[in-house]
Short mmCIF file of C-alpha atoms in Angstrom, two decimals:
data_model
loop_
_atom_site.label_atom_id
_atom_site.label_comp_id
_atom_site.label_asym_id
_atom_site.label_seq_id
_atom_site.Cartn_x
_atom_site.Cartn_y
_atom_site.Cartn_z
CA MET A 1 222.28 271.65 100.05
CA GLY A 2 225.63 273.40 100.10
CA ASP A 3 226.31 273.17 103.78
CA ILE A 4 228.63 276.12 104.09
CA TYR A 5 225.89 278.47 103.03
CA HIS A 6 223.32 277.21 105.44
CA THR A 7 223.88 277.62 109.06
CA ASP A 8 221.08 276.75 111.37
CA PRO A 9 222.19 277.90 114.80
CA GLU A 10 220.41 276.28 117.68
CA ILE A 11 218.55 279.34 118.83
CA GLU A 12 216.02 277.69 121.09
CA THR A 13 216.71 278.42 124.68
CA ILE A 14 216.56 275.58 127.11
CA GLU A 15 213.81 275.82 129.64
CA ASP A 16 213.76 274.05 132.94
CA LEU A 17 210.89 271.80 133.96
CA SER A 18 208.78 274.57 135.42
CA GLY A 19 209.02 276.38 132.06
CA LYS A 20 211.01 279.24 133.60
CA ARG A 21 214.27 280.30 132.08
CA THR A 22 217.20 279.72 134.34
CA PHE A 23 220.20 282.00 134.54
CA ALA A 24 222.32 279.52 132.62
CA SER A 25 219.74 279.03 129.89
CA LEU A 26 219.47 282.70 128.94
CA PRO A 27 220.74 283.36 125.37
CA TRP A 28 223.97 285.09 126.41
CA TRP A 29 225.40 284.77 122.95
CA LEU A 30 222.51 286.83 121.60
CA TYR A 31 223.05 289.53 124.21
CA ALA A 32 226.74 289.58 123.25
CA LEU A 33 225.86 289.97 119.58
CA ILE A 34 223.48 292.79 120.34
CA LEU A 35 226.12 294.42 122.55
CA VAL A 36 228.65 294.29 119.70
CA ILE A 37 226.13 295.87 117.34
CA VAL A 38 225.13 298.57 119.83
CA TYR A 39 228.75 299.36 120.65
CA THR A 40 229.61 299.75 116.97
CA ALA A 41 226.56 301.93 116.35
CA TRP A 42 227.61 304.13 119.23
CA SER A 43 231.15 304.35 117.85
CA VAL A 44 229.81 305.34 114.44
CA TYR A 45 227.85 308.07 116.14
CA THR A 46 230.78 309.43 118.11
CA ARG A 47 233.82 308.85 115.90
CA GLU A 48 234.36 310.91 112.78
CA ASN A 49 236.38 308.27 110.88
CA LEU A 50 233.83 305.57 111.36
CA ARG A 51 230.96 307.88 110.52
CA GLU A 52 232.57 308.80 107.23
CA ALA A 53 233.05 305.15 106.34
CA PHE A 54 229.51 304.34 107.39
CA ASP A 55 228.01 307.15 105.32
CA PHE A 56 229.88 305.92 102.28
CA ILE A 57 229.13 302.22 102.64
CA ILE A 58 225.48 302.63 103.55
CA GLN A 59 224.86 303.94 100.02
CA GLY A 60 224.91 300.30 98.93
CA ILE A 61 222.30 299.03 101.39
CA GLY A 62 219.40 299.50 98.95
CA THR A 63 221.22 297.46 96.33
CA THR A 64 222.05 294.70 98.82
CA ILE A 65 218.47 294.42 100.03
CA SER A 66 216.83 294.68 96.62
CA ALA A 67 219.28 292.19 95.09
CA ALA A 68 218.61 289.69 97.87
CA ILE A 69 214.82 290.02 97.73
CA LEU A 70 214.50 290.10 93.96
CA SER A 71 216.87 287.17 93.43
CA TYR A 72 215.12 285.19 96.11
CA LEU A 73 211.69 285.70 94.56
CA ILE A 74 212.96 284.57 91.16
CA ALA A 75 214.80 281.66 92.81
CA ILE A 76 211.53 280.51 94.42
CA VAL A 77 209.84 280.31 91.02
CA LEU A 78 212.84 278.54 89.45
CA GLY A 79 213.16 276.23 92.44
CA LEU A 80 209.50 275.28 92.37
CA ILE A 81 209.62 274.45 88.66
CA ALA A 82 212.89 272.54 88.99
CA GLY A 83 211.70 270.77 92.14
CA LEU A 84 208.56 269.58 90.36
CA GLY A 85 210.72 268.61 87.39
CA ARG A 86 212.95 266.48 89.60
CA MET A 87 209.90 264.40 90.53
CA SER A 88 208.25 264.41 87.14
CA LYS A 89 207.71 261.18 85.24
CA ASN A 90 208.29 263.12 82.02
CA ILE A 91 211.81 262.07 81.01
CA ILE A 92 212.74 265.32 79.27
CA PHE A 93 211.45 267.62 82.01
CA ASN A 94 213.00 265.42 84.67
CA ASN A 95 216.42 265.32 83.03
CA ILE A 96 216.53 269.03 82.32
CA ALA A 97 215.67 269.77 85.95
CA THR A 98 218.21 267.27 87.28
CA PHE A 99 220.90 268.61 84.94
CA TYR A 100 220.24 272.12 86.20
CA VAL A 101 220.39 271.16 89.87
CA GLU A 102 223.48 268.97 89.56
CA PHE A 103 225.29 271.50 87.37
CA ILE A 104 224.78 274.32 89.85
CA ARG A 105 225.53 272.23 92.92
CA GLY A 106 228.81 271.09 91.45
CA ILE A 107 230.32 274.56 91.18
CA PRO A 108 231.49 276.97 93.89
CA MET A 109 229.16 279.93 94.22
CA LEU A 110 232.00 282.36 93.67
CA VAL A 111 232.73 280.78 90.30
CA LEU A 112 229.04 280.64 89.42
CA ILE A 113 228.66 284.37 89.91
CA PHE A 114 231.46 284.99 87.41
CA PHE A 115 230.29 282.30 85.04
CA ILE A 116 226.62 283.23 84.90
CA GLY A 117 227.25 286.96 84.94
CA LEU A 118 230.07 287.06 82.40
CA VAL A 119 229.53 283.92 80.30
CA GLY A 120 225.99 282.59 80.78
CA VAL A 121 224.02 285.79 80.34
CA PRO A 122 226.01 287.13 77.32
CA THR A 123 225.87 283.72 75.61
CA ALA A 124 222.13 283.44 76.15
CA ILE A 125 221.62 286.93 74.74
CA SER A 126 223.71 286.31 71.64
CA TRP A 127 221.88 283.03 70.99
CA LEU A 128 218.60 284.87 71.25
CA ASN A 129 219.90 287.48 68.85
CA GLU A 130 220.98 284.82 66.36
CA LEU A 131 217.49 283.41 66.51
CA GLY A 132 216.21 286.81 65.43
CA PHE A 133 215.17 288.37 68.71
CA THR A 134 217.29 291.50 68.40
CA LEU A 135 215.44 293.29 71.16
CA ILE A 136 218.43 293.73 73.40
CA THR A 137 222.17 293.52 73.14
CA ASN A 138 224.66 292.69 75.83
CA LYS A 139 225.35 296.35 76.34
CA ASP A 140 221.78 296.79 77.54
CA ILE A 141 222.19 294.22 80.29
CA SER A 142 223.35 296.00 83.42
CA THR A 143 225.73 294.38 85.85
CA TYR A 144 222.88 294.51 88.36
CA SER A 145 220.69 292.35 86.10
CA ARG A 146 223.55 289.93 85.57
CA ALA A 147 224.04 289.69 89.30
CA ILE A 148 220.33 289.02 89.85
CA ALA A 149 220.44 286.32 87.17
CA ALA A 150 223.48 284.73 88.78
CA LEU A 151 222.09 284.72 92.32
CA SER A 152 218.62 283.53 91.35
CA ILE A 153 219.81 280.75 89.07
CA THR A 154 222.20 279.54 91.78
CA TYR A 155 219.65 279.65 94.56
CA GLY A 156 216.95 278.16 92.33
CA ALA A 157 218.91 274.91 92.36
CA PHE A 158 219.15 274.91 96.18
CA LEU A 159 215.47 275.72 96.59
CA ALA A 160 214.55 273.00 94.09
CA GLU A 161 215.91 270.41 96.51
CA ILE A 162 214.03 271.99 99.41
CA PHE A 163 210.75 271.95 97.49
CA ARG A 164 211.35 268.38 96.36
CA ALA A 165 211.92 267.25 99.92
CA GLY A 166 208.83 269.16 101.02
CA ILE A 167 206.61 267.60 98.40
CA GLN A 168 207.97 264.14 99.06
CA SER A 169 207.21 264.56 102.75
CA ILE A 170 203.49 264.60 101.93
CA GLY A 171 202.01 261.11 102.13
CA LYS A 172 200.84 259.25 99.04
CA GLY A 173 197.34 259.09 100.52
CA GLN A 174 196.83 262.81 99.93
CA MET A 175 197.41 262.45 96.21
CA GLU A 176 195.15 259.38 96.10
CA ALA A 177 192.34 261.05 98.03
CA ALA A 178 192.33 264.09 95.77
CA ARG A 179 192.63 262.08 92.55
CA SER A 180 189.84 259.76 93.71
CA GLN A 181 187.59 262.80 93.86
CA GLY A 182 188.30 263.60 90.24
CA MET A 183 190.88 266.32 90.73
CA SER A 184 193.57 266.47 88.05
CA PHE A 185 197.25 266.14 88.91
CA GLY A 186 197.71 269.90 88.60
CA GLN A 187 194.69 270.69 90.78
CA THR A 188 195.88 268.23 93.40
CA MET A 189 199.31 269.82 93.46
CA ARG A 190 197.89 273.32 93.71
CA TYR A 191 195.17 272.78 96.31
CA VAL A 192 196.34 269.78 98.32
CA ILE A 193 200.05 268.97 98.04
CA LEU A 194 201.79 272.35 97.67
CA PRO A 195 199.97 274.17 100.49
CA GLN A 196 201.12 271.44 102.87
CA ALA A 197 204.60 271.08 101.37
CA ILE A 198 205.34 274.80 101.43
CA ARG A 199 204.21 275.05 105.02
CA ASN A 200 206.60 272.22 105.88
CA VAL A 201 209.55 273.90 104.19
CA LEU A 202 208.92 277.46 105.39
CA PRO A 203 211.65 277.26 108.07
CA ALA A 204 214.15 275.98 105.49
CA LEU A 205 213.10 278.70 103.05
CA GLY A 206 213.63 281.29 105.78
CA ASN A 207 217.12 280.00 106.51
CA ASP A 208 217.92 280.20 102.83
CA PHE A 209 216.77 283.77 102.65
CA VAL A 210 219.22 284.68 105.42
CA ALA A 211 221.90 282.85 103.44
CA MET A 212 220.88 284.79 100.34
CA VAL A 213 221.38 288.10 102.14
CA LYS A 214 224.91 287.02 102.98
CA ASP A 215 225.68 285.63 99.54
CA SER A 216 224.43 288.80 97.89
CA SER A 217 227.85 290.19 98.85
CA LEU A 218 229.24 288.17 95.92
CA VAL A 219 227.59 290.51 93.44
CA SER A 220 230.29 293.05 94.34
CA LEU A 221 232.55 290.93 92.10
CA LEU A 222 230.48 292.04 89.12
CA ALA A 223 230.99 295.67 90.16
CA VAL A 224 227.44 295.98 91.44
CA GLY A 225 227.29 298.72 94.07
CA ASP A 226 226.14 296.78 97.13
CA ILE A 227 227.56 297.41 100.59
CA THR A 228 230.50 295.05 100.05
CA TYR A 229 231.42 296.85 96.84
CA GLU A 230 231.14 300.24 98.54
CA ALA A 231 233.34 299.03 101.39
CA LYS A 232 235.97 297.85 98.92
CA LEU A 233 235.76 301.14 97.10
CA TYR A 234 236.02 303.20 100.27
CA SER A 235 238.89 301.24 101.76
CA GLY A 236 240.74 301.23 98.44
CA SER A 237 240.65 304.99 98.11
CA SER A 238 241.06 305.98 101.77
CA PHE A 239 243.18 303.08 103.02
CA ARG A 240 240.91 302.92 106.08
CA PHE A 241 240.50 299.14 105.90
CA LYS A 242 239.77 298.75 109.59
CA GLU A 243 236.86 301.19 109.55
CA ALA A 244 235.42 299.98 106.24
CA TYR A 245 235.37 296.29 107.04
CA THR A 246 234.22 296.73 110.61
CA ILE A 247 231.22 298.68 109.38
CA LEU A 248 230.58 296.12 106.65
CA THR A 249 230.72 293.20 109.08
CA ILE A 250 228.35 294.82 111.51
CA LEU A 251 225.90 295.75 108.77
CA TYR A 252 225.58 292.11 107.66
CA LEU A 253 225.36 290.97 111.26
CA MET A 254 222.55 293.39 111.97
CA MET A 255 220.55 292.14 109.01
CA THR A 256 221.07 288.44 109.70
CA VAL A 257 220.50 288.60 113.45
CA ALA A 258 217.31 290.59 112.91
CA LEU A 259 216.09 288.20 110.22
CA SER A 260 216.93 285.11 112.24
CA SER A 261 215.07 286.47 115.24
CA LEU A 262 212.03 287.23 113.11
CA LEU A 263 212.17 283.73 111.66
CA ARG A 264 212.36 282.22 115.10
CA VAL A 265 209.21 284.03 116.21
CA PHE A 266 207.47 283.07 112.99
CA GLU A 267 208.51 279.43 113.30
CA ARG A 268 207.27 279.22 116.85
CA ARG A 269 203.93 280.61 115.82
CA LEU A 270 203.74 278.12 112.97
CA ARG A 271 204.43 275.25 115.33
CA ASN A 272 201.83 276.36 117.85
CA ASP A 273 199.11 276.57 115.21
CA MET B 1 171.39 251.95 80.98
CA THR B 2 172.52 248.59 82.16
CA ASP B 3 171.59 247.02 85.43
CA ASN B 4 175.24 246.79 86.44
CA ILE B 5 177.00 249.92 87.62
CA ILE B 6 180.38 248.18 87.57
CA GLU B 7 181.51 245.36 85.31
CA ILE B 8 184.96 243.90 85.77
CA LYS B 9 186.16 241.51 83.10
CA ASN B 10 189.29 239.38 83.37
CA LEU B 11 191.22 241.77 85.55
CA TYR B 12 194.90 241.06 86.07
CA ARG B 13 197.30 243.14 88.09
CA TYR B 14 200.96 242.31 88.57
CA PHE B 15 203.40 244.03 90.87
CA ASP B 16 206.62 243.20 89.07
CA LYS B 17 206.33 239.41 88.99
CA VAL B 18 203.84 239.11 91.83
CA LYS B 19 200.27 238.46 90.78
CA ALA B 20 198.01 240.62 92.94
CA LEU B 21 194.96 239.97 90.78
CA ASP B 22 194.71 236.78 88.80
CA GLY B 23 191.75 237.06 86.48
CA VAL B 24 188.91 238.68 88.39
CA SER B 25 185.50 239.12 86.82
CA LEU B 26 182.69 240.71 88.76
CA ASP B 27 179.41 242.53 88.12
CA ILE B 28 178.05 244.93 90.68
CA LYS B 29 174.36 245.72 90.49
CA ARG B 30 173.01 249.19 90.95
CA GLY B 31 171.86 249.67 94.52
CA SER B 32 173.56 246.58 95.89
CA VAL B 33 175.97 246.30 98.78
CA VAL B 34 178.91 244.03 98.05
CA VAL B 35 181.26 243.10 100.86
CA VAL B 36 184.67 241.73 99.94
CA ILE B 37 186.49 239.61 102.49
CA GLY B 38 189.61 237.51 102.43
CA PRO B 39 193.04 237.13 104.01
CA SER B 40 195.50 239.98 103.73
CA GLY B 41 197.34 239.96 100.44
CA SER B 42 194.41 238.31 98.70
CA GLY B 43 193.94 241.23 96.29
CA LYS B 44 190.77 242.75 97.81
CA SER B 45 192.14 246.27 98.07
CA THR B 46 193.90 246.04 94.74
CA MET B 47 190.64 245.10 93.05
CA LEU B 48 188.85 247.99 94.73
CA ARG B 49 191.57 250.43 93.75
CA CYS B 50 191.50 249.22 90.16
CA ILE B 51 187.83 250.20 89.88
CA ASN B 52 188.77 253.90 89.86
CA HIS B 53 192.24 253.30 88.42
CA LEU B 54 194.12 254.38 91.53
CA GLU B 55 195.84 251.13 90.67
CA GLU B 56 196.43 250.66 86.96
CA PRO B 57 195.23 247.23 85.81
CA THR B 58 197.86 245.18 84.00
CA SER B 59 195.15 243.81 81.74
CA GLY B 60 191.41 243.39 81.69
CA GLU B 61 188.44 245.67 81.29
CA ILE B 62 186.48 247.78 83.72
CA TYR B 63 183.15 249.34 82.80
CA VAL B 64 181.66 252.03 85.01
CA ASP B 65 178.03 252.69 84.21
CA GLY B 66 178.53 251.05 80.81
CA GLU B 67 181.60 253.11 79.94
CA LEU B 68 184.92 251.35 79.37
CA LEU B 69 187.77 252.90 81.33
CA THR B 70 190.65 253.57 78.98
CA GLY B 71 193.17 255.04 81.42
CA GLU B 72 192.96 258.37 79.60
CA GLN B 73 193.28 261.14 82.21
CA LYS B 74 190.33 263.31 81.26
CA GLN B 75 187.93 260.40 81.22
CA LEU B 76 189.35 259.11 84.50
CA ASN B 77 188.85 262.44 86.23
CA GLU B 78 185.22 262.49 85.12
CA VAL B 79 184.57 258.91 86.16
CA ARG B 80 186.34 259.29 89.49
CA ALA B 81 184.14 262.23 90.41
CA ASP B 82 181.22 259.77 90.29
CA ILE B 83 182.96 257.18 92.45
CA GLY B 84 183.30 257.99 96.13
CA MET B 85 186.21 256.40 97.91
CA VAL B 86 186.88 256.01 101.61
CA PHE B 87 190.37 254.99 102.71
CA GLN B 88 191.68 252.99 105.62
CA LEU B 89 193.77 255.96 106.83
CA PHE B 90 191.02 258.55 106.10
CA ASN B 91 193.39 260.74 104.05
CA LEU B 92 191.69 263.96 105.03
CA TYR B 93 193.47 267.11 103.89
CA PRO B 94 195.16 268.22 107.13
CA HIS B 95 195.52 271.88 106.11
CA LEU B 96 191.76 272.28 105.67
CA THR B 97 188.89 272.22 108.16
CA ALA B 98 186.32 269.44 108.05
CA LYS B 99 183.99 271.61 106.00
CA GLU B 100 186.75 272.76 103.64
CA ASN B 101 187.74 269.13 103.14
CA ILE B 102 184.25 268.54 101.82
CA THR B 103 183.94 271.68 99.69
CA LEU B 104 187.31 271.56 97.88
CA ALA B 105 186.54 269.02 95.17
CA GLN B 106 182.98 270.26 94.82
CA LYS B 107 184.34 273.66 93.83
CA VAL B 108 187.35 272.53 91.84
CA VAL B 109 185.90 269.52 90.05
CA GLN B 110 182.18 270.22 89.86
CA GLY B 111 182.40 273.99 89.69
CA ARG B 112 179.94 274.59 92.48
CA THR B 113 179.83 278.00 94.09
CA GLU B 114 181.17 278.57 97.59
CA GLU B 115 177.65 278.87 99.05
CA GLU B 116 176.35 275.79 97.31
CA ALA B 117 179.38 273.74 98.29
CA ASN B 118 179.08 274.93 101.89
CA ARG B 119 175.39 274.10 102.01
CA ILE B 120 176.01 270.59 100.69
CA ALA B 121 178.97 270.13 103.05
CA MET B 122 176.81 270.99 106.06
CA GLU B 123 174.08 268.71 104.80
CA LYS B 124 176.52 265.79 104.61
CA LEU B 125 178.11 266.61 107.95
CA ILE B 126 174.67 266.51 109.56
CA ARG B 127 174.06 263.20 107.85
CA VAL B 128 177.20 261.65 109.36
CA GLY B 129 176.37 263.27 112.69
CA ILE B 130 179.21 265.73 113.25
CA ALA B 131 177.91 269.09 112.05
CA GLU B 132 179.36 270.71 115.17
CA LYS B 133 182.87 269.83 113.97
CA ALA B 134 182.57 271.72 110.68
CA ASP B 135 185.31 274.23 111.47
CA VAL B 136 187.69 271.85 113.21
CA TYR B 137 190.93 270.67 111.62
CA PRO B 138 191.42 266.91 111.15
CA SER B 139 194.23 266.77 113.72
CA ASN B 140 191.68 267.73 116.38
CA LEU B 141 189.21 265.00 115.43
CA SER B 142 189.16 261.42 116.66
CA GLY B 143 189.73 258.62 114.16
CA GLY B 144 186.04 257.83 113.98
CA GLN B 145 185.16 261.46 113.41
CA GLN B 146 187.82 261.77 110.72
CA GLN B 147 186.47 258.77 108.90
CA ARG B 148 182.94 260.16 109.06
CA VAL B 149 184.19 263.44 107.56
CA ALA B 150 185.88 261.37 104.84
CA ILE B 151 182.57 259.66 104.12
CA ALA B 152 180.82 263.04 104.00
CA ARG B 153 183.54 264.29 101.64
CA ALA B 154 182.88 261.42 99.26
CA LEU B 155 179.09 261.79 99.50
CA ALA B 156 179.22 265.49 98.65
CA MET B 157 180.23 264.59 95.10
CA ASP B 158 176.88 262.78 94.63
CA PRO B 159 178.61 259.51 93.77
CA LYS B 160 176.89 256.72 91.90
CA ILE B 161 178.83 254.23 93.96
CA MET B 162 180.92 254.26 97.10
CA LEU B 163 184.10 252.23 97.59
CA PHE B 164 185.29 251.53 101.11
CA ASP B 165 188.86 250.27 101.55
CA GLU B 166 188.98 248.76 105.05
CA PRO B 167 187.32 251.85 106.54
CA THR B 168 187.47 250.67 110.15
CA SER B 169 190.81 248.86 110.23
CA ALA B 170 192.74 251.85 111.57
CA LEU B 171 190.18 252.73 114.22
CA ASP B 172 190.19 252.07 117.94
CA PRO B 173 187.51 249.50 118.80
CA GLU B 174 185.19 252.01 120.47
CA MET B 175 185.05 254.08 117.29
CA ILE B 176 184.27 251.33 114.85
CA LYS B 177 180.56 251.36 115.57
CA GLU B 178 180.02 255.05 114.79
CA VAL B 179 181.51 254.55 111.34
CA LEU B 180 179.67 251.29 110.67
CA ASP B 181 176.40 252.94 111.71
CA VAL B 182 176.88 255.61 109.07
CA MET B 183 177.64 252.93 106.50
CA LEU B 184 174.58 250.91 107.49
CA ASP B 185 172.40 254.01 107.04
CA LEU B 186 173.88 254.54 103.60
CA ALA B 187 173.21 250.93 102.66
CA GLU B 188 169.59 251.23 103.79
CA GLU B 189 169.15 254.35 101.69
CA GLY B 190 170.07 252.30 98.65
CA MET B 191 173.59 253.54 97.96
CA THR B 192 175.62 251.16 95.83
CA MET B 193 178.60 250.12 97.93
CA VAL B 194 181.65 247.94 97.60
CA VAL B 195 183.20 247.39 101.00
CA VAL B 196 186.50 245.68 101.73
CA THR B 197 186.39 244.88 105.41
CA HIS B 198 187.08 242.46 108.20
CA GLU B 199 183.83 243.40 109.96
CA MET B 200 181.78 240.24 109.54
CA GLY B 201 178.94 241.78 111.52
CA PHE B 202 178.59 244.47 108.89
CA ALA B 203 178.67 241.87 106.13
CA ARG B 204 175.84 239.91 107.77
CA ALA B 205 173.76 242.99 108.44
CA ALA B 206 174.14 244.97 105.24
CA ALA B 207 175.53 242.90 102.40
CA ASP B 208 173.48 241.70 99.47
CA GLU B 209 176.48 239.74 98.30
CA VAL B 210 179.66 238.62 99.98
CA ILE B 211 182.75 237.87 97.96
CA PHE B 212 185.58 235.80 99.33
CA MET B 213 188.92 236.40 97.66
CA ASP B 214 192.15 234.51 98.00
CA GLU B 215 195.41 234.69 96.05
CA GLY B 216 194.07 237.24 93.62
CA MET B 217 190.99 235.29 92.67
CA ILE B 218 187.33 235.33 93.63
CA VAL B 219 186.84 232.00 95.37
CA GLU B 220 183.24 232.33 96.38
CA GLN B 221 180.47 234.80 95.63
CA THR B 222 177.19 234.36 97.43
CA THR B 223 174.74 235.78 99.99
CA PRO B 224 175.91 236.47 103.54
CA ASP B 225 173.75 233.64 104.74
CA GLY B 226 175.24 231.27 102.20
CA LEU B 227 178.79 232.25 102.97
CA PHE B 228 178.68 232.23 106.73
CA ASN B 229 176.39 229.25 107.21
CA ASN B 230 177.16 227.12 104.21
CA PRO B 231 180.58 227.91 102.70
CA GLN B 232 181.33 225.76 99.65
CA HIS B 233 185.10 225.94 99.39
CA GLU B 234 187.77 224.61 101.69
CA ARG B 235 189.64 227.90 101.65
CA THR B 236 186.54 229.83 102.65
CA LYS B 237 185.87 227.43 105.51
CA LEU B 238 189.43 227.71 106.70
CA PHE B 239 189.36 231.52 106.59
CA LEU B 240 186.02 231.72 108.39
CA SER B 241 187.10 229.27 111.06
CA GLN B 242 190.17 231.39 111.68
CA ILE B 243 188.36 234.68 112.09
CA LEU B 244 185.17 233.50 113.75
CA GLN B 245 186.82 231.50 116.50
CA HIS B 246 186.91 234.32 118.98
#
């Protein structure tokens, strides 16, 4: 896993022996974060300059959210297939999956966004056209679609490793028990192995979704109108860099802090089950 | 229909260069209870696991109900559905309740409806004496209870034969009896059973035949009485003297 993309802050608070939170164990950092967010929101409300920047940048929020969610869903499918491929005894399937994962993991994400969006997608389309599928041309592929392709293909490789680790964490006995009852390999995967594996990797998947929200900012490089792109646009035309990038920073922070908190609640519930 | 439900002919199994099975031939009669004993590493479990191809034989032939196992997946899935297997570590599906553990393969493999599978699951849970645990997850069951659910799970497939791979070895002493009692009941009802175990009491009480294995070979195959009271081979005598001392 590309470490720089995946931060896993220790968000458990320490509890003393009686189970009560002590003054020192309260999550002060979280209160500070919330304070920063609230202060900025208040400033946006009261200061004309900031409000103007906010109104401009917020136009991109739909694109940011939809790009993150859509890419993540596609990445889950790709990751599951590639993860299974990495463990497959089929030499061709295994090698294709390993090639994919190693190729992606060996390239900075910034470069991948350019490469997939501007080289990979057009090349794939022209190959398809040469094979006789002249359904679409490169002109028909929007920058948004290219960005989704780039993000999902990149994250598919990360998720593949998560799924592989999850599946490998399930003991051999589970496969044997199911096969001994006459279930096929596919049935065993579907009903016995994957339900357990996915449950085991849910926290990791959640962390990666937070990372995806952050990395979706890279699509601005392909001129896709997400919040980062709008901030660049606004600051470039108004020269109000301070306002634009303060708003942008706080917007990402709001999304990631909210998501992380949700994940924490969800994880705790999962553990108590 | 032959009299033998299982016929093993010249079975060899190597793990790299190590011979786990060194030419085993064995017929198991319909309705008989065969107990396999022997020191650890003697190939008992490997032989058992070869019967349903959980372990691929290196060479040799296995016939189940007259049908030669070819290793082809579709045939294996069909044959395995007729062979119940109980593992040392239970191997219950931890994400499913006791009842769901028993219904899964019935629905997926045999195509039974939810109601039918549930009815049969409850029937088998009553039979192993833990109907009240139907909706409990394996992690909240004791070892003995888990193993009884595992037996119920295997029985729900209406197997022609049941294989037990050291079913009590992972259990605390006070739980061994509840599992052995279920197995004794099964034996009395005429279920064909192959049991790899260290429980000599079970062998005496239930076995029609006892097989002593050592170094991948069947050393002695006789009645419980013959084996325990009148062992023929030096290796058998040595093994029995070691385990019966206490």
